[in-house]
Protein backbone atom coordinates (compact mmCIF):
# COMPACT_ATOMS: atom_id res chain seq x y z
CA UNK A 1 0.00 0.00 0.00
CA UNK A 2 1.50 3.41 -0.98
CA UNK A 3 2.45 5.79 1.83
CA UNK A 4 -0.34 8.35 2.26
CA UNK A 5 0.47 11.73 0.71
CA UNK A 6 -1.43 14.69 2.02
CA UNK A 7 -2.77 16.71 -0.85
CA UNK A 8 -4.72 19.94 -0.59
CA UNK A 9 -8.45 19.20 -0.96
CA UNK A 10 -8.17 19.13 -4.78
CA UNK A 11 -11.57 20.18 -6.14
CA UNK A 12 -11.54 20.39 -9.97
CA UNK A 13 -11.66 24.10 -10.88
CA UNK A 14 -14.67 25.16 -12.98
CA UNK A 15 -13.74 25.22 -16.69
CA UNK A 16 -12.50 28.69 -17.66
CA UNK A 17 -10.52 30.35 -20.47
CA UNK A 18 -6.89 29.36 -20.04
CA UNK A 19 -4.03 30.01 -22.44
CA UNK A 20 -1.93 26.88 -21.79
CA UNK A 21 -0.26 26.84 -25.21
CA UNK A 22 3.27 25.91 -24.22
CA UNK A 23 4.17 24.34 -27.55
CA UNK A 24 7.65 22.82 -27.88
CA UNK A 25 8.51 22.20 -31.51
CA UNK A 26 11.09 19.49 -32.11
CA UNK A 27 12.85 18.42 -35.28
CA UNK A 28 11.22 14.99 -35.49
CA UNK A 29 9.78 12.14 -33.40
CA UNK A 30 13.22 11.10 -32.12
CA UNK A 31 14.02 14.65 -30.98
CA UNK A 32 10.51 15.08 -29.51
CA UNK A 33 10.80 11.80 -27.61
CA UNK A 34 14.23 12.67 -26.19
CA UNK A 35 13.21 16.17 -25.08
CA UNK A 36 9.93 14.94 -23.60
CA UNK A 37 11.66 12.02 -21.86
CA UNK A 38 14.15 14.46 -20.33
CA UNK A 39 11.32 16.67 -19.05
CA UNK A 40 9.31 13.71 -17.71
CA UNK A 41 12.33 12.16 -15.98
CA UNK A 42 13.13 15.52 -14.38
CA UNK A 43 9.57 15.97 -13.15
CA UNK A 44 9.40 12.44 -11.71
CA UNK A 45 12.72 13.01 -9.96
CA UNK A 46 11.54 16.35 -8.51
CA UNK A 47 8.22 14.91 -7.29
CA UNK A 48 9.85 11.88 -5.67
CA UNK A 49 12.39 14.18 -3.93
CA UNK A 50 9.67 16.47 -2.56
CA UNK A 51 6.75 14.09 -2.00
CA UNK A 52 8.39 10.66 -1.73
CA UNK A 53 6.28 9.06 -4.47
CA UNK A 54 5.16 10.01 -7.98
CA UNK A 55 2.04 8.93 -9.85
CA UNK A 56 2.24 8.79 -13.64
CA UNK A 57 -0.43 8.12 -16.26
CA UNK A 58 0.81 6.47 -19.46
CA UNK A 59 -0.57 7.20 -22.93
CA UNK A 60 -1.60 4.68 -25.53
CA UNK A 61 -1.09 4.64 -29.28
CA UNK A 62 2.21 4.64 -31.21
CA UNK A 63 3.66 8.11 -30.58
CA UNK A 64 4.92 7.56 -26.96
CA UNK A 65 6.74 4.32 -27.78
CA UNK A 66 10.15 5.93 -28.37
CA UNK A 67 9.76 7.96 -25.19
CA UNK A 68 9.04 4.75 -23.24
CA UNK A 69 12.18 3.13 -24.65
CA UNK A 70 14.23 6.18 -23.61
CA UNK A 71 12.80 6.19 -20.07
CA UNK A 72 13.75 2.50 -19.89
CA UNK A 73 17.29 3.11 -21.14
CA UNK A 74 18.95 6.54 -21.33
CA UNK A 75 16.89 7.94 -18.41
CA UNK A 76 16.44 4.70 -16.43
CA UNK A 77 19.03 5.50 -13.74
CA UNK A 78 17.63 9.00 -13.17
CA UNK A 79 14.28 7.72 -11.94
CA UNK A 80 13.57 6.16 -8.52
CA UNK A 81 11.28 3.51 -10.03
CA UNK A 82 10.49 1.97 -6.62
CA UNK A 83 8.66 5.22 -5.78
CA UNK A 84 6.72 5.48 -9.03
CA UNK A 85 3.06 4.43 -9.37
CA UNK A 86 1.91 3.69 -12.91
CA UNK A 87 -1.60 4.07 -14.31
CA UNK A 88 -3.18 4.33 -17.79
CA UNK A 89 -5.28 7.11 -19.27
CA UNK A 90 -7.17 4.75 -21.52
CA UNK A 91 -7.25 1.21 -22.76
CA UNK A 92 -8.64 -0.75 -25.67
CA UNK A 93 -11.02 -3.40 -24.32
CA UNK A 94 -8.80 -6.27 -25.42
CA UNK A 95 -6.87 -8.88 -23.39
CA UNK A 96 -3.54 -7.62 -21.91
CA UNK A 97 -1.63 -9.88 -24.31
CA UNK A 98 -3.29 -8.43 -27.40
CA UNK A 99 -0.88 -6.45 -29.62
CA UNK A 100 -3.40 -3.55 -29.57
CA UNK A 101 -3.30 -3.37 -25.74
CA UNK A 102 -1.88 -0.12 -24.38
CA UNK A 103 -0.77 -2.05 -21.31
CA UNK A 104 1.18 -4.54 -23.44
CA UNK A 105 2.89 -1.75 -25.36
CA UNK A 106 4.05 0.01 -22.19
CA UNK A 107 5.06 -3.29 -20.59
CA UNK A 108 7.24 -4.34 -23.51
CA UNK A 109 8.75 -0.89 -24.16
CA UNK A 110 9.17 0.33 -20.58
CA UNK A 111 7.96 -1.65 -17.57
CA UNK A 112 9.77 -4.91 -18.39
CA UNK A 113 13.03 -2.95 -18.31
CA UNK A 114 12.76 -0.87 -15.12
CA UNK A 115 12.65 -1.83 -11.40
CA UNK A 116 9.11 -0.58 -10.82
CA UNK A 117 7.45 -2.96 -8.29
CA UNK A 118 4.55 -4.87 -9.91
CA UNK A 119 2.33 -3.72 -7.00
CA UNK A 120 2.86 -0.14 -8.22
CA UNK A 121 1.64 -0.91 -11.75
CA UNK A 122 -2.11 -0.54 -12.30
CA UNK A 123 -3.29 -1.53 -15.77
CA UNK A 124 -6.93 -0.96 -16.68
CA UNK A 125 -8.83 -4.26 -16.31
CA UNK A 126 -10.30 -5.72 -19.49
CA UNK A 127 -11.58 -9.06 -18.21
CA UNK A 128 -14.96 -7.93 -16.88
CA UNK A 129 -18.25 -8.96 -18.50
CA UNK A 130 -18.96 -5.31 -19.25
CA UNK A 131 -16.62 -2.43 -19.94
CA UNK A 132 -18.69 -0.30 -17.57
CA UNK A 133 -18.00 -2.74 -14.73
CA UNK A 134 -14.30 -2.59 -15.61
CA UNK A 135 -14.40 1.22 -15.57
CA UNK A 136 -16.01 1.21 -12.12
CA UNK A 137 -13.35 -1.26 -10.89
CA UNK A 138 -10.54 0.97 -12.16
CA UNK A 139 -12.13 3.95 -10.47
CA UNK A 140 -11.96 1.95 -7.21
CA UNK A 141 -8.26 1.38 -7.87
CA UNK A 142 -7.74 5.14 -8.33
CA UNK A 143 -9.80 5.93 -5.22
CA UNK A 144 -7.63 3.52 -3.22
CA UNK A 145 -4.56 5.35 -4.44
CA UNK A 146 -5.87 8.89 -4.01
CA UNK A 147 -7.49 9.07 -0.58
CA UNK A 148 -8.79 12.53 -1.15
CA UNK A 149 -11.91 13.38 -3.14
CA UNK A 150 -10.24 13.96 -6.46
CA UNK A 151 -7.33 12.29 -8.28
CA UNK A 152 -4.27 14.48 -8.57
CA UNK A 153 -1.80 12.75 -10.86
CA UNK A 154 1.73 14.12 -10.83
CA UNK A 155 2.47 13.38 -14.50
CA UNK A 156 0.03 12.59 -17.30
CA UNK A 157 1.19 11.54 -20.77
CA UNK A 158 -1.29 11.86 -23.62
CA UNK A 159 -1.34 11.48 -27.37
CA UNK A 160 -3.68 13.24 -29.78
CA UNK A 161 -5.66 11.71 -32.61
CA UNK A 162 -6.19 13.16 -36.11
CA UNK A 163 -9.73 14.07 -34.98
CA UNK A 164 -8.43 15.84 -31.88
CA UNK A 165 -9.30 13.06 -29.43
CA UNK A 166 -7.07 12.27 -26.48
CA UNK A 167 -7.05 9.19 -24.24
CA UNK A 168 -10.32 7.65 -25.42
CA UNK A 169 -12.25 10.89 -25.22
CA UNK A 170 -13.60 11.26 -28.76
CA UNK A 171 -15.22 14.35 -30.33
CA UNK A 172 -18.78 14.86 -29.17
CA UNK A 173 -18.76 11.75 -26.98
CA UNK A 174 -20.92 11.61 -23.84
CA UNK A 175 -17.81 10.81 -21.83
CA UNK A 176 -16.75 14.45 -22.27
CA UNK A 177 -19.67 15.63 -20.17
CA UNK A 178 -18.84 13.34 -17.25
CA UNK A 179 -18.27 15.39 -14.09
CA UNK A 180 -18.37 12.87 -11.25
CA UNK A 181 -16.98 9.58 -12.49
CA UNK A 182 -13.21 9.23 -12.88
CA UNK A 183 -13.26 6.40 -15.42
CA UNK A 184 -15.92 5.44 -17.98
CA UNK A 185 -16.41 3.03 -20.85
CA UNK A 186 -16.30 4.75 -24.25
CA UNK A 187 -16.90 4.01 -27.90
CA UNK A 188 -14.16 4.66 -30.45
CA UNK A 189 -14.89 5.35 -34.11
CA UNK A 190 -12.15 2.86 -35.00
CA UNK A 191 -11.39 -0.72 -33.89
CA UNK A 192 -11.10 -1.79 -31.18
CA UNK A 193 -14.28 0.18 -30.55
CA UNK A 194 -14.82 -0.55 -26.87
CA UNK A 195 -12.52 1.52 -24.66
CA UNK A 196 -11.95 2.56 -21.08
CA UNK A 197 -10.91 6.14 -20.44
CA UNK A 198 -10.30 8.55 -17.60
CA UNK A 199 -12.60 11.56 -17.71
CA UNK A 200 -11.90 15.28 -18.27
CA UNK A 201 -11.87 16.19 -14.52
CA UNK A 202 -9.12 13.62 -13.98
CA UNK A 203 -7.00 15.15 -16.74
CA UNK A 204 -7.60 18.73 -15.60
CA UNK A 205 -6.66 17.87 -12.01
CA UNK A 206 -3.18 16.72 -13.00
CA UNK A 207 -0.05 18.64 -11.97
CA UNK A 208 1.88 18.20 -15.23
CA UNK A 209 0.39 17.10 -18.56
CA UNK A 210 2.57 16.26 -21.57
CA UNK A 211 0.79 15.88 -24.91
CA UNK A 212 2.77 14.25 -27.74
CA UNK A 213 1.95 14.94 -31.38
CA UNK A 214 4.03 13.73 -34.31
CA UNK A 215 3.47 13.77 -38.07
CA UNK A 216 1.56 15.88 -40.56
CA UNK A 217 -1.69 13.99 -39.90
CA UNK A 218 -1.87 15.65 -36.48
CA UNK A 219 -1.31 19.23 -37.67
CA UNK A 220 -4.95 20.17 -38.27
CA UNK A 221 -6.06 18.77 -34.92
CA UNK A 222 -3.23 20.52 -33.07
CA UNK A 223 -4.12 23.81 -34.78
CA UNK A 224 -7.70 23.55 -33.53
CA UNK A 225 -6.73 22.35 -30.07
CA UNK A 226 -4.39 25.31 -29.54
CA UNK A 227 -6.64 27.90 -31.22
CA UNK A 228 -8.62 30.38 -29.12
CA UNK A 229 -10.21 28.99 -25.98
CA UNK A 230 -10.06 25.46 -27.38
CA UNK A 231 -13.38 23.89 -28.41
CA UNK A 232 -12.91 20.69 -26.37
CA UNK A 233 -16.24 19.14 -27.35
CA UNK A 234 -15.10 19.12 -30.99
CA UNK A 235 -11.37 18.66 -30.15
CA UNK A 236 -11.22 16.88 -26.76
CA UNK A 237 -7.45 17.26 -26.38
CA UNK A 238 -8.14 20.99 -25.79
CA UNK A 239 -9.81 20.06 -22.50
CA UNK A 240 -6.41 19.73 -20.80
CA UNK A 241 -6.02 23.50 -21.24
CA UNK A 242 -8.79 23.89 -18.64
CA UNK A 243 -6.58 22.25 -16.04
CA UNK A 244 -4.99 23.64 -12.92
CA UNK A 245 -1.53 22.25 -13.70
CA UNK A 246 1.08 22.77 -16.42
CA UNK A 247 0.48 21.58 -19.98
CA UNK A 248 3.33 21.04 -22.43
CA UNK A 249 2.57 20.30 -26.06
CA UNK A 250 5.41 18.36 -27.69
CA UNK A 251 5.17 18.43 -31.47
CA UNK A 252 7.51 17.67 -34.31
CA UNK A 253 7.76 20.21 -37.11
CA UNK A 254 5.15 18.45 -39.24
CA UNK A 255 2.57 18.33 -36.46
CA UNK A 256 3.22 21.98 -35.53
CA UNK A 257 3.15 23.24 -39.10
CA UNK A 258 -0.32 24.77 -38.85
CA UNK A 259 -0.03 26.27 -35.38
CA UNK A 260 -0.40 30.06 -35.74
CA UNK A 261 0.17 33.48 -34.22
CA UNK A 262 0.78 33.47 -30.51
CA UNK A 263 1.45 29.75 -30.66
CA UNK A 264 4.22 30.42 -33.24
CA UNK A 265 5.67 32.76 -30.65
CA UNK A 266 5.85 29.73 -28.33
CA UNK A 267 7.43 27.75 -31.17
CA UNK A 268 10.44 30.00 -31.07
CA UNK A 269 10.69 29.37 -27.36
CA UNK A 270 8.54 32.21 -26.02
CA UNK A 271 6.45 30.18 -23.54
CA UNK A 272 3.28 32.20 -22.96
C1 LIG B 1 -5.20 5.00 -27.87
C2 LIG B 1 -4.72 6.29 -27.33
C3 LIG B 1 -5.11 7.45 -28.19
C4 LIG B 1 -3.83 7.85 -28.91
C5 LIG B 1 -4.14 8.66 -30.15
C6 LIG B 1 -2.88 8.92 -30.96
O1 LIG B 1 -5.42 4.09 -27.09
O2 LIG B 1 -5.28 4.89 -29.10
O3 LIG B 1 -4.68 6.48 -26.07
O4 LIG B 1 -5.63 8.55 -27.53
O5 LIG B 1 -3.01 8.58 -28.03
O6 LIG B 1 -5.05 7.92 -30.92
O7 LIG B 1 -2.41 7.67 -31.39
P1 LIG B 1 -1.02 7.51 -32.17
O8 LIG B 1 0.03 7.97 -31.23
O9 LIG B 1 -0.91 6.06 -32.48
O10 LIG B 1 -1.10 8.40 -33.39
Tab-separated table of C-alpha atoms and ligand atoms in Angstrom:
chain	number	residue	atom	x	y	z
A	1	UNK	CA	0.000	0.000	0.000
A	2	UNK	CA	1.504	3.409	-0.979
A	3	UNK	CA	2.454	5.794	1.829
A	4	UNK	CA	-0.342	8.354	2.258
A	5	UNK	CA	0.466	11.732	0.712
A	6	UNK	CA	-1.428	14.687	2.021
A	7	UNK	CA	-2.769	16.713	-0.854
A	8	UNK	CA	-4.718	19.938	-0.589
A	9	UNK	CA	-8.453	19.198	-0.957
A	10	UNK	CA	-8.169	19.135	-4.781
A	11	UNK	CA	-11.569	20.177	-6.136
A	12	UNK	CA	-11.540	20.385	-9.965
A	13	UNK	CA	-11.661	24.097	-10.880
A	14	UNK	CA	-14.671	25.157	-12.980
A	15	UNK	CA	-13.741	25.225	-16.692
A	16	UNK	CA	-12.498	28.694	-17.660
A	17	UNK	CA	-10.522	30.348	-20.471
A	18	UNK	CA	-6.895	29.362	-20.038
A	19	UNK	CA	-4.025	30.010	-22.437
A	20	UNK	CA	-1.932	26.881	-21.791
A	21	UNK	CA	-0.258	26.841	-25.214
A	22	UNK	CA	3.272	25.912	-24.219
A	23	UNK	CA	4.165	24.335	-27.547
A	24	UNK	CA	7.646	22.819	-27.876
A	25	UNK	CA	8.508	22.204	-31.513
A	26	UNK	CA	11.087	19.488	-32.113
A	27	UNK	CA	12.848	18.421	-35.282
A	28	UNK	CA	11.218	14.990	-35.494
A	29	UNK	CA	9.784	12.136	-33.395
A	30	UNK	CA	13.217	11.102	-32.120
A	31	UNK	CA	14.016	14.649	-30.978
A	32	UNK	CA	10.515	15.085	-29.509
A	33	UNK	CA	10.801	11.796	-27.608
A	34	UNK	CA	14.230	12.669	-26.195
A	35	UNK	CA	13.215	16.166	-25.076
A	36	UNK	CA	9.926	14.943	-23.595
A	37	UNK	CA	11.659	12.016	-21.855
A	38	UNK	CA	14.150	14.459	-20.327
A	39	UNK	CA	11.322	16.666	-19.049
A	40	UNK	CA	9.309	13.711	-17.710
A	41	UNK	CA	12.334	12.162	-15.975
A	42	UNK	CA	13.132	15.519	-14.378
A	43	UNK	CA	9.566	15.970	-13.155
A	44	UNK	CA	9.403	12.440	-11.709
A	45	UNK	CA	12.719	13.014	-9.959
A	46	UNK	CA	11.538	16.349	-8.506
A	47	UNK	CA	8.221	14.913	-7.289
A	48	UNK	CA	9.854	11.882	-5.665
A	49	UNK	CA	12.391	14.177	-3.929
A	50	UNK	CA	9.674	16.465	-2.560
A	51	UNK	CA	6.753	14.086	-1.998
A	52	UNK	CA	8.392	10.660	-1.729
A	53	UNK	CA	6.276	9.065	-4.469
A	54	UNK	CA	5.164	10.008	-7.978
A	55	UNK	CA	2.036	8.933	-9.854
A	56	UNK	CA	2.241	8.790	-13.645
A	57	UNK	CA	-0.426	8.118	-16.265
A	58	UNK	CA	0.805	6.466	-19.465
A	59	UNK	CA	-0.571	7.198	-22.927
A	60	UNK	CA	-1.601	4.676	-25.532
A	61	UNK	CA	-1.087	4.636	-29.278
A	62	UNK	CA	2.211	4.638	-31.214
A	63	UNK	CA	3.661	8.110	-30.576
A	64	UNK	CA	4.916	7.558	-26.961
A	65	UNK	CA	6.741	4.316	-27.781
A	66	UNK	CA	10.152	5.932	-28.373
A	67	UNK	CA	9.761	7.956	-25.191
A	68	UNK	CA	9.044	4.754	-23.245
A	69	UNK	CA	12.179	3.130	-24.649
A	70	UNK	CA	14.228	6.176	-23.610
A	71	UNK	CA	12.800	6.185	-20.073
A	72	UNK	CA	13.751	2.505	-19.893
A	73	UNK	CA	17.289	3.110	-21.145
A	74	UNK	CA	18.955	6.542	-21.328
A	75	UNK	CA	16.895	7.939	-18.411
A	76	UNK	CA	16.444	4.701	-16.435
A	77	UNK	CA	19.032	5.505	-13.738
A	78	UNK	CA	17.632	9.005	-13.167
A	79	UNK	CA	14.284	7.715	-11.939
A	80	UNK	CA	13.573	6.158	-8.525
A	81	UNK	CA	11.280	3.510	-10.030
A	82	UNK	CA	10.489	1.966	-6.621
A	83	UNK	CA	8.657	5.225	-5.779
A	84	UNK	CA	6.722	5.483	-9.028
A	85	UNK	CA	3.060	4.427	-9.365
A	86	UNK	CA	1.915	3.693	-12.914
A	87	UNK	CA	-1.597	4.074	-14.310
A	88	UNK	CA	-3.181	4.328	-17.787
A	89	UNK	CA	-5.285	7.114	-19.265
A	90	UNK	CA	-7.171	4.751	-21.517
A	91	UNK	CA	-7.253	1.213	-22.758
A	92	UNK	CA	-8.638	-0.751	-25.672
A	93	UNK	CA	-11.019	-3.395	-24.325
A	94	UNK	CA	-8.803	-6.272	-25.421
A	95	UNK	CA	-6.872	-8.875	-23.390
A	96	UNK	CA	-3.541	-7.620	-21.913
A	97	UNK	CA	-1.632	-9.884	-24.310
A	98	UNK	CA	-3.288	-8.431	-27.395
A	99	UNK	CA	-0.879	-6.450	-29.622
A	100	UNK	CA	-3.397	-3.549	-29.565
A	101	UNK	CA	-3.304	-3.375	-25.743
A	102	UNK	CA	-1.883	-0.115	-24.383
A	103	UNK	CA	-0.772	-2.050	-21.306
A	104	UNK	CA	1.178	-4.541	-23.440
A	105	UNK	CA	2.887	-1.753	-25.359
A	106	UNK	CA	4.051	0.006	-22.189
A	107	UNK	CA	5.058	-3.286	-20.585
A	108	UNK	CA	7.242	-4.336	-23.514
A	109	UNK	CA	8.748	-0.893	-24.158
A	110	UNK	CA	9.167	0.329	-20.584
A	111	UNK	CA	7.962	-1.652	-17.566
A	112	UNK	CA	9.769	-4.911	-18.387
A	113	UNK	CA	13.034	-2.948	-18.306
A	114	UNK	CA	12.764	-0.866	-15.125
A	115	UNK	CA	12.646	-1.828	-11.403
A	116	UNK	CA	9.105	-0.577	-10.817
A	117	UNK	CA	7.449	-2.958	-8.290
A	118	UNK	CA	4.549	-4.869	-9.914
A	119	UNK	CA	2.330	-3.720	-7.005
A	120	UNK	CA	2.864	-0.142	-8.220
A	121	UNK	CA	1.640	-0.908	-11.747
A	122	UNK	CA	-2.113	-0.541	-12.299
A	123	UNK	CA	-3.293	-1.525	-15.771
A	124	UNK	CA	-6.931	-0.963	-16.681
A	125	UNK	CA	-8.827	-4.262	-16.309
A	126	UNK	CA	-10.305	-5.716	-19.494
A	127	UNK	CA	-11.585	-9.058	-18.212
A	128	UNK	CA	-14.960	-7.925	-16.884
A	129	UNK	CA	-18.255	-8.955	-18.496
A	130	UNK	CA	-18.956	-5.306	-19.254
A	131	UNK	CA	-16.619	-2.428	-19.937
A	132	UNK	CA	-18.692	-0.300	-17.574
A	133	UNK	CA	-18.004	-2.742	-14.731
A	134	UNK	CA	-14.299	-2.587	-15.611
A	135	UNK	CA	-14.400	1.222	-15.568
A	136	UNK	CA	-16.006	1.205	-12.122
A	137	UNK	CA	-13.347	-1.263	-10.893
A	138	UNK	CA	-10.538	0.973	-12.159
A	139	UNK	CA	-12.130	3.947	-10.467
A	140	UNK	CA	-11.958	1.950	-7.205
A	141	UNK	CA	-8.264	1.384	-7.875
A	142	UNK	CA	-7.744	5.144	-8.327
A	143	UNK	CA	-9.803	5.930	-5.215
A	144	UNK	CA	-7.628	3.523	-3.217
A	145	UNK	CA	-4.563	5.350	-4.437
A	146	UNK	CA	-5.870	8.887	-4.007
A	147	UNK	CA	-7.491	9.070	-0.580
A	148	UNK	CA	-8.787	12.525	-1.151
A	149	UNK	CA	-11.912	13.383	-3.135
A	150	UNK	CA	-10.243	13.959	-6.461
A	151	UNK	CA	-7.326	12.295	-8.282
A	152	UNK	CA	-4.268	14.484	-8.570
A	153	UNK	CA	-1.803	12.749	-10.865
A	154	UNK	CA	1.730	14.123	-10.832
A	155	UNK	CA	2.467	13.382	-14.495
A	156	UNK	CA	0.029	12.593	-17.304
A	157	UNK	CA	1.189	11.539	-20.771
A	158	UNK	CA	-1.288	11.864	-23.622
A	159	UNK	CA	-1.343	11.477	-27.365
A	160	UNK	CA	-3.677	13.241	-29.776
A	161	UNK	CA	-5.661	11.709	-32.609
A	162	UNK	CA	-6.192	13.164	-36.108
A	163	UNK	CA	-9.729	14.074	-34.983
A	164	UNK	CA	-8.434	15.844	-31.879
A	165	UNK	CA	-9.297	13.063	-29.434
A	166	UNK	CA	-7.066	12.272	-26.478
A	167	UNK	CA	-7.047	9.190	-24.242
A	168	UNK	CA	-10.323	7.650	-25.420
A	169	UNK	CA	-12.253	10.887	-25.216
A	170	UNK	CA	-13.605	11.259	-28.756
A	171	UNK	CA	-15.223	14.345	-30.334
A	172	UNK	CA	-18.784	14.864	-29.172
A	173	UNK	CA	-18.764	11.746	-26.976
A	174	UNK	CA	-20.916	11.609	-23.842
A	175	UNK	CA	-17.806	10.812	-21.830
A	176	UNK	CA	-16.751	14.450	-22.269
A	177	UNK	CA	-19.669	15.631	-20.167
A	178	UNK	CA	-18.841	13.335	-17.246
A	179	UNK	CA	-18.274	15.393	-14.088
A	180	UNK	CA	-18.366	12.873	-11.245
A	181	UNK	CA	-16.978	9.579	-12.494
A	182	UNK	CA	-13.206	9.229	-12.879
A	183	UNK	CA	-13.257	6.397	-15.424
A	184	UNK	CA	-15.920	5.443	-17.980
A	185	UNK	CA	-16.411	3.032	-20.845
A	186	UNK	CA	-16.302	4.746	-24.245
A	187	UNK	CA	-16.899	4.009	-27.900
A	188	UNK	CA	-14.155	4.665	-30.446
A	189	UNK	CA	-14.892	5.354	-34.114
A	190	UNK	CA	-12.154	2.862	-35.005
A	191	UNK	CA	-11.394	-0.720	-33.895
A	192	UNK	CA	-11.096	-1.785	-31.179
A	193	UNK	CA	-14.280	0.184	-30.546
A	194	UNK	CA	-14.818	-0.550	-26.868
A	195	UNK	CA	-12.518	1.523	-24.663
A	196	UNK	CA	-11.950	2.559	-21.083
A	197	UNK	CA	-10.914	6.136	-20.442
A	198	UNK	CA	-10.301	8.548	-17.597
A	199	UNK	CA	-12.598	11.558	-17.714
A	200	UNK	CA	-11.899	15.276	-18.266
A	201	UNK	CA	-11.869	16.194	-14.524
A	202	UNK	CA	-9.124	13.618	-13.984
A	203	UNK	CA	-6.998	15.150	-16.740
A	204	UNK	CA	-7.602	18.728	-15.604
A	205	UNK	CA	-6.660	17.872	-12.014
A	206	UNK	CA	-3.176	16.724	-13.003
A	207	UNK	CA	-0.052	18.640	-11.969
A	208	UNK	CA	1.882	18.195	-15.228
A	209	UNK	CA	0.391	17.102	-18.558
A	210	UNK	CA	2.569	16.264	-21.566
A	211	UNK	CA	0.794	15.884	-24.913
A	212	UNK	CA	2.773	14.255	-27.736
A	213	UNK	CA	1.951	14.942	-31.385
A	214	UNK	CA	4.032	13.728	-34.312
A	215	UNK	CA	3.469	13.766	-38.070
A	216	UNK	CA	1.555	15.876	-40.565
A	217	UNK	CA	-1.687	13.988	-39.898
A	218	UNK	CA	-1.867	15.654	-36.479
A	219	UNK	CA	-1.311	19.234	-37.668
A	220	UNK	CA	-4.949	20.165	-38.269
A	221	UNK	CA	-6.058	18.773	-34.924
A	222	UNK	CA	-3.231	20.523	-33.073
A	223	UNK	CA	-4.116	23.809	-34.781
A	224	UNK	CA	-7.704	23.554	-33.534
A	225	UNK	CA	-6.732	22.348	-30.068
A	226	UNK	CA	-4.390	25.312	-29.543
A	227	UNK	CA	-6.645	27.897	-31.218
A	228	UNK	CA	-8.619	30.375	-29.122
A	229	UNK	CA	-10.210	28.993	-25.985
A	230	UNK	CA	-10.060	25.461	-27.385
A	231	UNK	CA	-13.379	23.891	-28.412
A	232	UNK	CA	-12.911	20.692	-26.373
A	233	UNK	CA	-16.238	19.138	-27.348
A	234	UNK	CA	-15.099	19.116	-30.985
A	235	UNK	CA	-11.368	18.661	-30.152
A	236	UNK	CA	-11.219	16.875	-26.756
A	237	UNK	CA	-7.452	17.263	-26.378
A	238	UNK	CA	-8.137	20.986	-25.792
A	239	UNK	CA	-9.808	20.060	-22.501
A	240	UNK	CA	-6.413	19.728	-20.803
A	241	UNK	CA	-6.022	23.496	-21.237
A	242	UNK	CA	-8.786	23.886	-18.645
A	243	UNK	CA	-6.583	22.252	-16.043
A	244	UNK	CA	-4.989	23.639	-12.916
A	245	UNK	CA	-1.533	22.248	-13.696
A	246	UNK	CA	1.077	22.772	-16.419
A	247	UNK	CA	0.482	21.580	-19.976
A	248	UNK	CA	3.329	21.036	-22.430
A	249	UNK	CA	2.571	20.299	-26.063
A	250	UNK	CA	5.415	18.365	-27.686
A	251	UNK	CA	5.172	18.429	-31.473
A	252	UNK	CA	7.507	17.668	-34.308
A	253	UNK	CA	7.763	20.209	-37.109
A	254	UNK	CA	5.145	18.452	-39.237
A	255	UNK	CA	2.566	18.333	-36.460
A	256	UNK	CA	3.224	21.979	-35.530
A	257	UNK	CA	3.155	23.239	-39.102
A	258	UNK	CA	-0.319	24.773	-38.848
A	259	UNK	CA	-0.025	26.274	-35.376
A	260	UNK	CA	-0.405	30.062	-35.744
A	261	UNK	CA	0.170	33.476	-34.224
A	262	UNK	CA	0.777	33.468	-30.507
A	263	UNK	CA	1.448	29.749	-30.664
A	264	UNK	CA	4.221	30.422	-33.242
A	265	UNK	CA	5.673	32.763	-30.647
A	266	UNK	CA	5.850	29.733	-28.327
A	267	UNK	CA	7.427	27.752	-31.171
A	268	UNK	CA	10.441	30.001	-31.073
A	269	UNK	CA	10.690	29.374	-27.360
A	270	UNK	CA	8.542	32.207	-26.025
A	271	UNK	CA	6.455	30.178	-23.541
A	272	UNK	CA	3.279	32.196	-22.964
B	1	LIG	C1	-5.200	5.000	-27.873
B	1	LIG	C2	-4.717	6.291	-27.327
B	1	LIG	C3	-5.106	7.451	-28.188
B	1	LIG	C4	-3.831	7.846	-28.906
B	1	LIG	C5	-4.138	8.662	-30.146
B	1	LIG	C6	-2.879	8.915	-30.963
B	1	LIG	O1	-5.419	4.088	-27.091
B	1	LIG	O2	-5.276	4.892	-29.098
B	1	LIG	O3	-4.676	6.481	-26.066
B	1	LIG	O4	-5.632	8.546	-27.527
B	1	LIG	O5	-3.010	8.581	-28.033
B	1	LIG	O6	-5.048	7.923	-30.918
B	1	LIG	O7	-2.414	7.666	-31.394
B	1	LIG	P1	-1.020	7.510	-32.169
B	1	LIG	O8	0.029	7.973	-31.232
B	1	LIG	O9	-0.915	6.057	-32.476
B	1	LIG	O10	-1.101	8.397	-33.386
